[in-house]
mmCIF file of C-alpha atoms in Angstrom:
data_model
loop_
_atom_site.group_PDB
_atom_site.id
_atom_site.type_symbol
_atom_site.label_atom_id
_atom_site.label_comp_id
_atom_site.label_asym_id
_atom_site.label_seq_id
_atom_site.Cartn_x
_atom_site.Cartn_y
_atom_site.Cartn_z
ATOM 1 C CA MET A 14 -7.930 -3.156 10.694
ATOM 2 C CA PRO A 15 -8.378 0.116 12.640
ATOM 3 C CA PRO A 16 -6.077 3.038 11.864
ATOM 4 C CA ASP A 17 -3.034 3.845 13.953
ATOM 5 C CA ALA A 18 -3.890 5.274 17.381
ATOM 6 C CA LEU A 19 -1.937 6.973 20.137
ATOM 7 C CA THR A 20 -1.459 5.123 23.414
ATOM 8 C CA PRO A 21 -1.621 6.857 26.810
ATOM 9 C CA ASN A 22 2.166 7.258 26.965
ATOM 10 C CA ASP A 23 2.838 7.576 23.256
ATOM 11 C CA PRO A 24 6.290 8.992 22.420
ATOM 12 C CA ARG A 25 4.910 10.850 19.403
ATOM 13 C CA VAL A 26 3.481 13.525 21.681
ATOM 14 C CA THR A 27 5.070 15.701 24.347
ATOM 15 C CA HIS A 28 3.299 17.120 27.384
ATOM 16 C CA HIS A 29 3.233 20.826 28.153
ATOM 17 C CA PHE A 30 1.557 23.329 30.459
ATOM 18 C CA THR A 31 0.620 26.974 30.081
ATOM 19 C CA THR A 32 -0.961 29.366 32.562
ATOM 20 C CA ILE A 33 -3.642 31.797 31.382
ATOM 21 C CA PRO A 34 -2.412 35.380 32.041
ATOM 22 C CA SER A 35 -3.910 37.148 35.074
ATOM 23 C CA THR A 36 -5.407 33.892 36.364
ATOM 24 C CA SER A 37 -4.326 30.816 38.278
ATOM 25 C CA ILE A 38 -5.727 28.542 35.548
ATOM 26 C CA THR A 39 -3.265 26.161 33.923
ATOM 27 C CA TYR A 40 -3.880 23.992 30.881
ATOM 28 C CA HIS A 41 -2.159 20.734 30.066
ATOM 29 C CA TYR A 42 -1.848 20.019 26.356
ATOM 30 C CA LEU A 43 -0.365 17.441 24.035
ATOM 31 C CA LEU A 44 1.939 18.729 21.309
ATOM 32 C CA ALA A 45 2.901 16.599 18.327
ATOM 33 C CA ASN A 46 5.194 17.657 15.485
ATOM 34 C CA PRO A 47 5.293 15.828 12.153
ATOM 35 C CA PRO A 48 8.425 13.677 11.790
ATOM 36 C CA ASN A 49 11.126 14.494 9.261
ATOM 37 C CA VAL A 50 9.588 17.871 8.408
ATOM 38 C CA SER A 51 11.543 21.082 8.830
ATOM 39 C CA GLN A 52 8.440 23.269 8.655
ATOM 40 C CA PRO A 53 4.923 21.955 9.390
ATOM 41 C CA ALA A 54 2.288 22.535 6.709
ATOM 42 C CA GLY A 55 0.102 24.121 9.380
ATOM 43 C CA THR A 56 -1.137 23.708 12.936
ATOM 44 C CA VAL A 57 -4.325 22.001 14.109
ATOM 45 C CA LEU A 58 -5.970 22.637 17.467
ATOM 46 C CA LEU A 59 -8.247 19.774 18.586
ATOM 47 C CA LEU A 60 -10.910 20.301 21.275
ATOM 48 C CA HIS A 61 -12.464 17.278 22.986
ATOM 49 C CA GLY A 62 -15.921 16.985 24.517
ATOM 50 C CA TRP A 63 -17.624 15.358 27.504
ATOM 51 C CA PRO A 64 -16.721 13.087 29.133
ATOM 52 C CA ASP A 65 -13.448 12.743 27.298
ATOM 53 C CA LEU A 66 -9.794 13.771 27.383
ATOM 54 C CA SER A 67 -7.180 14.921 24.909
ATOM 55 C CA LEU A 68 -6.623 11.194 24.197
ATOM 56 C CA GLY A 69 -10.097 11.131 22.666
ATOM 57 C CA TRP A 70 -8.418 12.273 19.432
ATOM 58 C CA ARG A 71 -6.029 9.280 19.498
ATOM 59 C CA TYR A 72 -7.057 7.999 16.037
ATOM 60 C CA GLN A 73 -6.861 11.406 14.378
ATOM 61 C CA ILE A 74 -3.505 12.688 15.652
ATOM 62 C CA PRO A 75 -1.420 10.151 13.648
ATOM 63 C CA LEU A 76 -3.374 11.055 10.498
ATOM 64 C CA LEU A 77 -2.721 14.772 10.983
ATOM 65 C CA LEU A 78 0.968 14.139 11.595
ATOM 66 C CA SER A 79 1.134 12.109 8.375
ATOM 67 C CA LEU A 80 -0.210 15.171 6.546
ATOM 68 C CA GLY A 81 2.710 17.247 7.811
ATOM 69 C CA LEU A 82 0.633 19.126 10.392
ATOM 70 C CA ARG A 83 1.565 20.115 13.920
ATOM 71 C CA VAL A 84 -1.126 19.146 16.455
ATOM 72 C CA ILE A 85 -2.138 20.763 19.755
ATOM 73 C CA VAL A 86 -4.636 18.945 21.981
ATOM 74 C CA PRO A 87 -5.499 20.433 25.372
ATOM 75 C CA ASP A 88 -7.243 18.718 28.226
ATOM 76 C CA MET A 89 -10.213 21.051 28.463
ATOM 77 C CA LEU A 90 -10.903 23.015 31.637
ATOM 78 C CA GLY A 91 -11.879 20.654 34.444
ATOM 79 C CA TYR A 92 -10.347 17.607 32.763
ATOM 80 C CA GLY A 93 -7.154 15.578 33.115
ATOM 81 C CA LEU A 94 -4.088 17.572 34.105
ATOM 82 C CA SER A 95 -5.676 20.954 33.384
ATOM 83 C CA SER A 96 -7.009 23.122 36.198
ATOM 84 C CA SER A 97 -10.420 22.267 37.602
ATOM 85 C CA PRO A 98 -11.784 25.405 39.281
ATOM 86 C CA ALA A 99 -14.847 25.006 41.492
ATOM 87 C CA SER A 100 -16.515 28.234 40.355
ATOM 88 C CA THR A 101 -19.027 27.651 37.559
ATOM 89 C CA SER A 102 -18.375 31.120 36.137
ATOM 90 C CA GLU A 103 -14.868 30.059 35.074
ATOM 91 C CA TYR A 104 -16.414 27.663 32.544
ATOM 92 C CA SER A 105 -18.174 30.246 30.399
ATOM 93 C CA LEU A 106 -17.623 29.731 26.686
ATOM 94 C CA LYS A 107 -16.420 33.332 26.357
ATOM 95 C CA LYS A 108 -13.737 32.854 29.018
ATOM 96 C CA MET A 109 -12.664 29.482 27.672
ATOM 97 C CA ALA A 110 -12.509 30.856 24.120
ATOM 98 C CA GLY A 111 -10.042 33.382 25.543
ATOM 99 C CA HIS A 112 -8.074 30.507 27.061
ATOM 100 C CA MET A 113 -7.868 28.763 23.689
ATOM 101 C CA ALA A 114 -6.816 32.033 22.061
ATOM 102 C CA HIS A 115 -3.948 32.243 24.552
ATOM 103 C CA ILE A 116 -2.848 28.686 23.735
ATOM 104 C CA ILE A 117 -2.892 29.441 19.997
ATOM 105 C CA ARG A 118 -0.880 32.639 20.417
ATOM 106 C CA HIS A 119 1.516 30.916 22.824
ATOM 107 C CA ILE A 120 2.343 28.044 20.456
ATOM 108 C CA ASN A 121 1.577 29.417 17.015
ATOM 109 C CA PRO A 122 1.944 33.214 17.200
ATOM 110 C CA SER A 123 2.633 33.860 13.516
ATOM 111 C CA SER A 124 -0.417 32.325 11.810
ATOM 112 C CA PRO A 125 -3.985 31.085 12.441
ATOM 113 C CA VAL A 126 -4.784 27.428 13.072
ATOM 114 C CA LEU A 127 -7.119 24.787 11.746
ATOM 115 C CA LEU A 128 -9.701 23.809 14.342
ATOM 116 C CA GLY A 129 -11.094 20.321 14.953
ATOM 117 C CA THR A 130 -13.859 19.803 17.513
ATOM 118 C CA HIS A 131 -16.265 17.275 19.011
ATOM 119 C CA ASP A 132 -19.244 17.545 21.384
ATOM 120 C CA TRP A 133 -18.711 20.332 23.998
ATOM 121 C CA GLY A 134 -15.421 21.034 22.238
ATOM 122 C CA ALA A 135 -17.525 21.975 19.201
ATOM 123 C CA PHE A 136 -19.744 24.302 21.228
ATOM 124 C CA LEU A 137 -16.558 25.996 22.395
ATOM 125 C CA GLY A 138 -14.935 25.868 18.950
ATOM 126 C CA TRP A 139 -17.770 27.753 17.254
ATOM 127 C CA ARG A 140 -17.515 30.429 19.955
ATOM 128 C CA LEU A 141 -13.729 30.576 19.558
ATOM 129 C CA ALA A 142 -14.260 31.232 15.837
ATOM 130 C CA MET A 143 -16.864 33.847 16.738
ATOM 131 C CA TYR A 144 -14.880 35.716 19.401
ATOM 132 C CA HIS A 145 -11.420 35.328 17.792
ATOM 133 C CA PRO A 146 -11.948 34.857 14.025
ATOM 134 C CA GLU A 147 -8.446 36.091 13.199
ATOM 135 C CA LEU A 148 -6.984 32.949 14.817
ATOM 136 C CA ILE A 149 -8.885 30.366 12.724
ATOM 137 C CA ARG A 150 -8.150 29.136 9.155
ATOM 138 C CA GLY A 151 -10.891 26.539 8.936
ATOM 139 C CA VAL A 152 -13.108 24.350 11.127
ATOM 140 C CA PHE A 153 -14.095 20.685 11.098
ATOM 141 C CA ALA A 154 -16.647 19.773 13.758
ATOM 142 C CA PHE A 155 -18.332 16.553 14.848
ATOM 143 C CA CYS A 156 -21.863 16.175 16.223
ATOM 144 C CA ILE A 157 -22.537 19.787 17.273
ATOM 145 C CA PRO A 158 -23.631 22.311 14.613
ATOM 146 C CA TYR A 159 -23.151 26.048 14.866
ATOM 147 C CA THR A 160 -26.061 28.075 16.216
ATOM 148 C CA PRO A 161 -25.954 31.883 16.477
ATOM 149 C CA PRO A 162 -26.333 33.701 19.812
ATOM 150 C CA ASP A 163 -29.839 33.707 21.220
ATOM 151 C CA THR A 164 -31.885 36.849 21.764
ATOM 152 C CA LYS A 165 -33.105 35.804 25.215
ATOM 153 C CA VAL A 166 -31.795 34.064 28.319
ATOM 154 C CA SER A 167 -33.515 30.839 29.325
ATOM 155 C CA SER A 168 -32.737 28.311 32.043
ATOM 156 C CA LEU A 169 -31.476 24.780 31.512
ATOM 157 C CA GLU A 170 -34.801 23.515 32.884
ATOM 158 C CA GLU A 171 -36.690 25.491 30.241
ATOM 159 C CA TRP A 172 -34.376 24.253 27.498
ATOM 160 C CA VAL A 173 -34.701 20.594 28.490
ATOM 161 C CA GLY A 174 -38.461 21.084 28.772
ATOM 162 C CA GLU A 175 -38.441 21.855 25.046
ATOM 163 C CA HIS A 176 -35.862 19.141 24.233
ATOM 164 C CA ARG A 177 -36.693 16.095 26.326
ATOM 165 C CA GLU A 178 -33.936 14.074 24.659
ATOM 166 C CA LEU A 179 -31.450 16.207 26.621
ATOM 167 C CA GLY A 180 -32.772 15.216 30.036
ATOM 168 C CA TYR A 181 -29.367 13.860 31.055
ATOM 169 C CA GLN A 182 -28.142 17.462 31.239
ATOM 170 C CA LEU A 183 -30.339 18.087 34.281
ATOM 171 C CA GLN A 184 -28.805 15.073 36.038
ATOM 172 C CA ASN A 185 -25.343 16.406 35.256
ATOM 173 C CA ALA A 186 -26.112 19.949 36.386
ATOM 174 C CA ARG A 187 -27.757 18.821 39.659
ATOM 175 C CA GLY A 188 -24.640 16.997 40.806
ATOM 176 C CA ASP A 189 -26.304 13.566 40.945
ATOM 177 C CA VAL A 190 -23.413 11.817 39.195
ATOM 178 C CA GLU A 191 -20.765 13.492 41.338
ATOM 179 C CA ARG A 192 -22.527 12.376 44.533
ATOM 180 C CA ALA A 193 -23.071 8.835 43.238
ATOM 181 C CA VAL A 194 -19.457 8.338 42.180
ATOM 182 C CA ALA A 195 -18.052 10.187 45.225
ATOM 183 C CA GLY A 196 -14.426 9.328 44.549
ATOM 184 C CA ASP A 197 -15.021 5.569 44.347
ATOM 185 C CA ARG A 198 -12.900 4.180 41.507
ATOM 186 C CA LYS A 199 -15.125 1.181 40.852
ATOM 187 C CA ARG A 200 -18.207 3.376 40.446
ATOM 188 C CA LEU A 201 -16.176 5.847 38.385
ATOM 189 C CA ARG A 202 -15.097 3.039 36.064
ATOM 190 C CA GLY A 203 -18.701 1.879 35.753
ATOM 191 C CA TRP A 204 -19.847 5.369 34.839
ATOM 192 C CA LEU A 205 -17.088 5.819 32.246
ATOM 193 C CA ARG A 206 -17.719 2.380 30.778
ATOM 194 C CA GLY A 207 -21.411 3.179 30.469
ATOM 195 C CA MET A 208 -20.812 6.556 28.900
ATOM 196 C CA PHE A 209 -18.737 4.818 26.217
ATOM 197 C CA GLY A 210 -21.383 2.217 25.446
ATOM 198 C CA GLY A 211 -20.918 -0.364 28.201
ATOM 199 C CA LEU A 212 -24.028 -2.351 29.180
ATOM 200 C CA ILE A 213 -25.488 -3.038 32.613
ATOM 201 C CA GLU A 214 -24.920 -6.776 32.848
ATOM 202 C CA GLY A 215 -27.313 -9.527 33.828
ATOM 203 C CA GLU A 216 -30.557 -8.031 32.526
ATOM 204 C CA ASP A 217 -31.795 -9.783 29.366
ATOM 205 C CA GLY A 218 -28.314 -9.713 27.914
ATOM 206 C CA GLY A 219 -27.593 -6.224 29.145
ATOM 207 C CA ARG A 220 -29.014 -2.737 28.708
ATOM 208 C CA MET A 221 -27.510 0.688 28.257
ATOM 209 C CA GLY A 222 -26.563 2.416 31.490
ATOM 210 C CA PHE A 223 -26.901 5.852 29.894
ATOM 211 C CA ASP A 224 -30.194 7.157 28.534
ATOM 212 C CA PRO A 225 -30.137 10.676 26.993
ATOM 213 C CA TRP A 226 -33.719 11.289 28.140
ATOM 214 C CA LYS A 227 -33.063 10.368 31.786
ATOM 215 C CA GLY A 228 -29.334 10.254 32.362
ATOM 216 C CA PHE A 229 -27.392 7.410 33.957
ATOM 217 C CA ASP A 230 -28.888 4.618 36.071
ATOM 218 C CA LEU A 231 -26.768 5.529 39.085
ATOM 219 C CA GLN A 232 -27.945 2.528 41.121
ATOM 220 C CA LYS A 233 -26.137 0.214 38.684
ATOM 221 C CA LEU A 234 -22.717 1.850 38.440
ATOM 222 C CA GLU A 235 -20.882 -1.239 39.694
ATOM 223 C CA GLU A 236 -22.694 -3.551 37.279
ATOM 224 C CA VAL A 237 -21.595 -1.992 33.964
ATOM 225 C CA GLY A 238 -19.542 -4.207 31.697
ATOM 226 C CA PRO A 239 -16.572 -3.198 29.521
ATOM 227 C CA SER A 240 -17.012 -0.592 26.816
ATOM 228 C CA PRO A 241 -17.142 -1.925 23.251
ATOM 229 C CA LEU A 242 -15.259 1.186 22.108
ATOM 230 C CA VAL A 243 -12.559 1.762 24.724
ATOM 231 C CA SER A 244 -9.997 -0.863 25.705
ATOM 232 C CA GLU A 245 -9.444 -1.574 29.382
ATOM 233 C CA GLU A 246 -5.894 -0.199 29.012
ATOM 234 C CA VAL A 247 -7.268 3.156 27.872
ATOM 235 C CA MET A 248 -10.074 2.927 30.451
ATOM 236 C CA ASP A 249 -7.423 2.529 33.182
ATOM 237 C CA PHE A 250 -5.905 5.798 31.984
ATOM 238 C CA TYR A 251 -9.293 7.556 31.977
ATOM 239 C CA VAL A 252 -10.075 6.359 35.507
ATOM 240 C CA GLU A 253 -6.712 7.645 36.707
ATOM 241 C CA GLU A 254 -7.190 11.029 35.053
ATOM 242 C CA TYR A 255 -10.751 11.467 36.340
ATOM 243 C CA SER A 256 -9.720 10.397 39.847
ATOM 244 C CA ARG A 257 -7.386 13.376 40.076
ATOM 245 C CA ASN A 258 -10.025 16.116 40.377
ATOM 246 C CA GLY A 259 -13.323 14.258 40.338
ATOM 247 C CA LEU A 260 -16.320 15.099 38.182
ATOM 248 C CA GLN A 261 -17.191 18.613 39.337
ATOM 249 C CA GLY A 262 -15.147 20.315 36.609
ATOM 250 C CA PRO A 263 -16.597 18.350 33.667
ATOM 251 C CA MET A 264 -20.114 18.749 35.078
ATOM 252 C CA ASN A 265 -19.651 22.502 35.529
ATOM 253 C CA TRP A 266 -19.922 22.873 31.746
ATOM 254 C CA TYR A 267 -23.609 21.940 32.137
ATOM 255 C CA ARG A 268 -24.184 24.712 34.693
ATOM 256 C CA THR A 269 -23.304 27.595 32.405
ATOM 257 C CA ARG A 270 -26.287 27.923 30.078
ATOM 258 C CA GLU A 271 -27.530 31.218 31.503
ATOM 259 C CA ILE A 272 -23.980 32.571 31.868
ATOM 260 C CA ASN A 273 -23.246 31.847 28.194
ATOM 261 C CA LEU A 274 -26.514 33.287 26.947
ATOM 262 C CA GLN A 275 -25.995 36.440 28.997
ATOM 263 C CA ASP A 276 -22.469 36.851 27.579
ATOM 264 C CA GLU A 277 -23.785 36.538 24.031
ATOM 265 C CA LEU A 278 -26.816 38.838 24.210
ATOM 266 C CA PRO A 279 -24.814 41.863 22.910
ATOM 267 C CA LEU A 280 -23.869 39.814 19.816
ATOM 268 C CA ALA A 281 -27.298 38.376 19.015
ATOM 269 C CA GLU A 282 -28.426 41.036 16.552
ATOM 270 C CA GLU A 283 -25.108 41.156 14.657
ATOM 271 C CA TYR A 284 -24.727 37.371 14.434
ATOM 272 C CA ALA A 285 -28.288 36.733 13.301
ATOM 273 C CA THR A 286 -26.986 37.243 9.750
ATOM 274 C CA LYS A 287 -23.193 37.374 10.156
ATOM 275 C CA GLN A 288 -21.165 34.813 8.214
ATOM 276 C CA PHE A 289 -17.887 33.109 9.035
ATOM 277 C CA GLU A 290 -15.160 33.816 6.494
ATOM 278 C CA VAL A 291 -13.445 30.418 6.712
ATOM 279 C CA PRO A 292 -14.245 27.028 5.147
ATOM 280 C CA ALA A 293 -16.005 24.627 7.493
ATOM 281 C CA MET A 294 -17.223 21.044 7.700
ATOM 282 C CA ILE A 295 -19.847 19.621 10.052
ATOM 283 C CA VAL A 296 -20.123 15.840 10.449
ATOM 284 C CA MET A 297 -23.188 14.308 12.101
ATOM 285 C CA VAL A 298 -23.944 10.653 12.879
ATOM 286 C CA GLY A 299 -26.817 8.242 12.381
ATOM 287 C CA HIS A 300 -27.035 6.845 15.915
ATOM 288 C CA ASP A 301 -27.187 9.774 18.321
ATOM 289 C CA PRO A 302 -30.808 10.312 19.401
ATOM 290 C CA ALA A 303 -29.974 13.584 21.156
ATOM 291 C CA LEU A 304 -28.163 15.086 18.146
ATOM 292 C CA PRO A 305 -29.784 14.051 14.841
ATOM 293 C CA PRO A 306 -28.381 15.191 11.472
ATOM 294 C CA GLU A 307 -31.321 17.513 10.791
ATOM 295 C CA LEU A 308 -29.912 19.904 13.399
ATOM 296 C CA THR A 309 -27.665 21.173 10.604
ATOM 297 C CA ASP A 310 -30.602 22.246 8.411
ATOM 298 C CA GLY A 311 -30.019 25.838 7.327
ATOM 299 C CA MET A 312 -26.574 26.039 8.928
ATOM 300 C CA GLU A 313 -24.888 26.773 5.579
ATOM 301 C CA LYS A 314 -26.220 30.348 5.539
ATOM 302 C CA TYR A 315 -23.684 31.290 8.216
ATOM 303 C CA PHE A 316 -20.620 30.361 6.114
ATOM 304 C CA ALA A 317 -19.506 32.706 3.354
ATOM 305 C CA LYS A 318 -16.835 30.317 2.030
ATOM 306 C CA GLY A 319 -18.969 27.217 2.069
ATOM 307 C CA LEU A 320 -20.055 24.581 4.563
ATOM 308 C CA ARG A 321 -19.502 20.909 3.865
ATOM 309 C CA LYS A 322 -22.179 18.752 5.528
ATOM 310 C CA GLU A 323 -21.598 15.039 6.064
ATOM 311 C CA VAL A 324 -23.310 12.187 7.918
ATOM 312 C CA ILE A 325 -21.756 8.875 8.981
ATOM 313 C CA PRO A 326 -24.916 6.726 9.188
ATOM 314 C CA GLU A 327 -23.433 3.805 11.125
ATOM 315 C CA ALA A 328 -21.679 5.929 13.772
ATOM 316 C CA SER A 329 -22.679 6.700 17.348
ATOM 317 C CA HIS A 330 -21.930 9.923 19.198
ATOM 318 C CA TRP A 331 -18.421 8.562 19.836
ATOM 319 C CA VAL A 332 -17.692 8.866 16.154
ATOM 320 C CA LEU A 333 -13.980 9.686 16.589
ATOM 321 C CA ILE A 334 -13.295 6.227 18.023
ATOM 322 C CA HIS A 335 -16.330 4.324 16.689
ATOM 323 C CA THR A 336 -15.692 4.881 12.969
ATOM 324 C CA PRO A 337 -12.150 6.272 12.811
ATOM 325 C CA ASP A 338 -11.541 5.232 9.187
ATOM 326 C CA GLU A 339 -14.557 7.200 7.979
ATOM 327 C CA VAL A 340 -13.719 10.164 10.231
ATOM 328 C CA ASN A 341 -10.127 10.287 9.050
ATOM 329 C CA GLY A 342 -11.180 10.037 5.429
ATOM 330 C CA LEU A 343 -13.458 13.045 5.785
ATOM 331 C CA ILE A 344 -10.851 15.065 7.685
ATOM 332 C CA GLY A 345 -8.120 14.282 5.169
ATOM 333 C CA ASP A 346 -10.333 15.210 2.246
ATOM 334 C CA PHE A 347 -11.467 18.461 3.886
ATOM 335 C CA LEU A 348 -7.888 19.490 4.718
ATOM 336 C CA LYS A 349 -6.636 19.085 1.133
ATOM 337 C CA GLN A 350 -7.625 22.692 0.432
ATOM 338 C CA PHE A 351 -5.212 23.926 3.099
ATOM 339 C CA LEU A 352 -2.172 21.750 2.287
#
């Protein structure tokens, strides 16, 4: 039996908005307070990845509440009810780390938070811990290990040329998916179903619509069957949320490689050997061809207070919803040191 999960309109969370000072950017976030507790044991900030929403943490939020923790889960920039600026420069990790710092200070001004991350949320989370270390008590991340700032700026094309398993990123950055979906809800549903494991039907029992090496088979968007991981009720919610602003915002994250590398050049020498001063855990999975567990080799040298490394062999990239029992067990065990 799967663990308890939030529903799209779950009464255990309340919905809030905050505007980033000196900008027109507004974030929507979920806030959940533990029941029957006068003072939470701490606060957890959860950052989702692509293509997800704050509801992507639906199996973990009830667990964290049961541990007496307050939980903050924003829709990331470009997603859901948060702003979706057209300018790619607004999606730099440095700027968005500043946005997350504002949210932390706005909700939890007196003490640092625990940070949970997945996918692009993990890329951002490591940079949040790098740019604003005073705001973080500890980090648990899924699928994306920490890597220090690079000493040179390279293009996305050059990067994918060295890592062919990331070919889908070129499709995302070019705008192919945005043009193929083009506001059509049926094609949008097909794309979302396929991203969460749905198969293109009618071909030898079905085949994956998404291939990390190539991207999505955009000619088959209307032929993708239901996701094995996401119920149609939740998929209805995702389609509604993605219909609001389209796919440009989520895809803009893939257009920022050179912006991010340029921002980080001044830090490259310092962070080549610098260590984080908080406990951390990285969890990888056994069935993600683009992000194998060996990416964490040597990562422990960047963590002065220890790095816990785990692998869930049976899990796919969508580990938070694919193997929620195992995920929650690891999170609960890691958080014991803070409670």
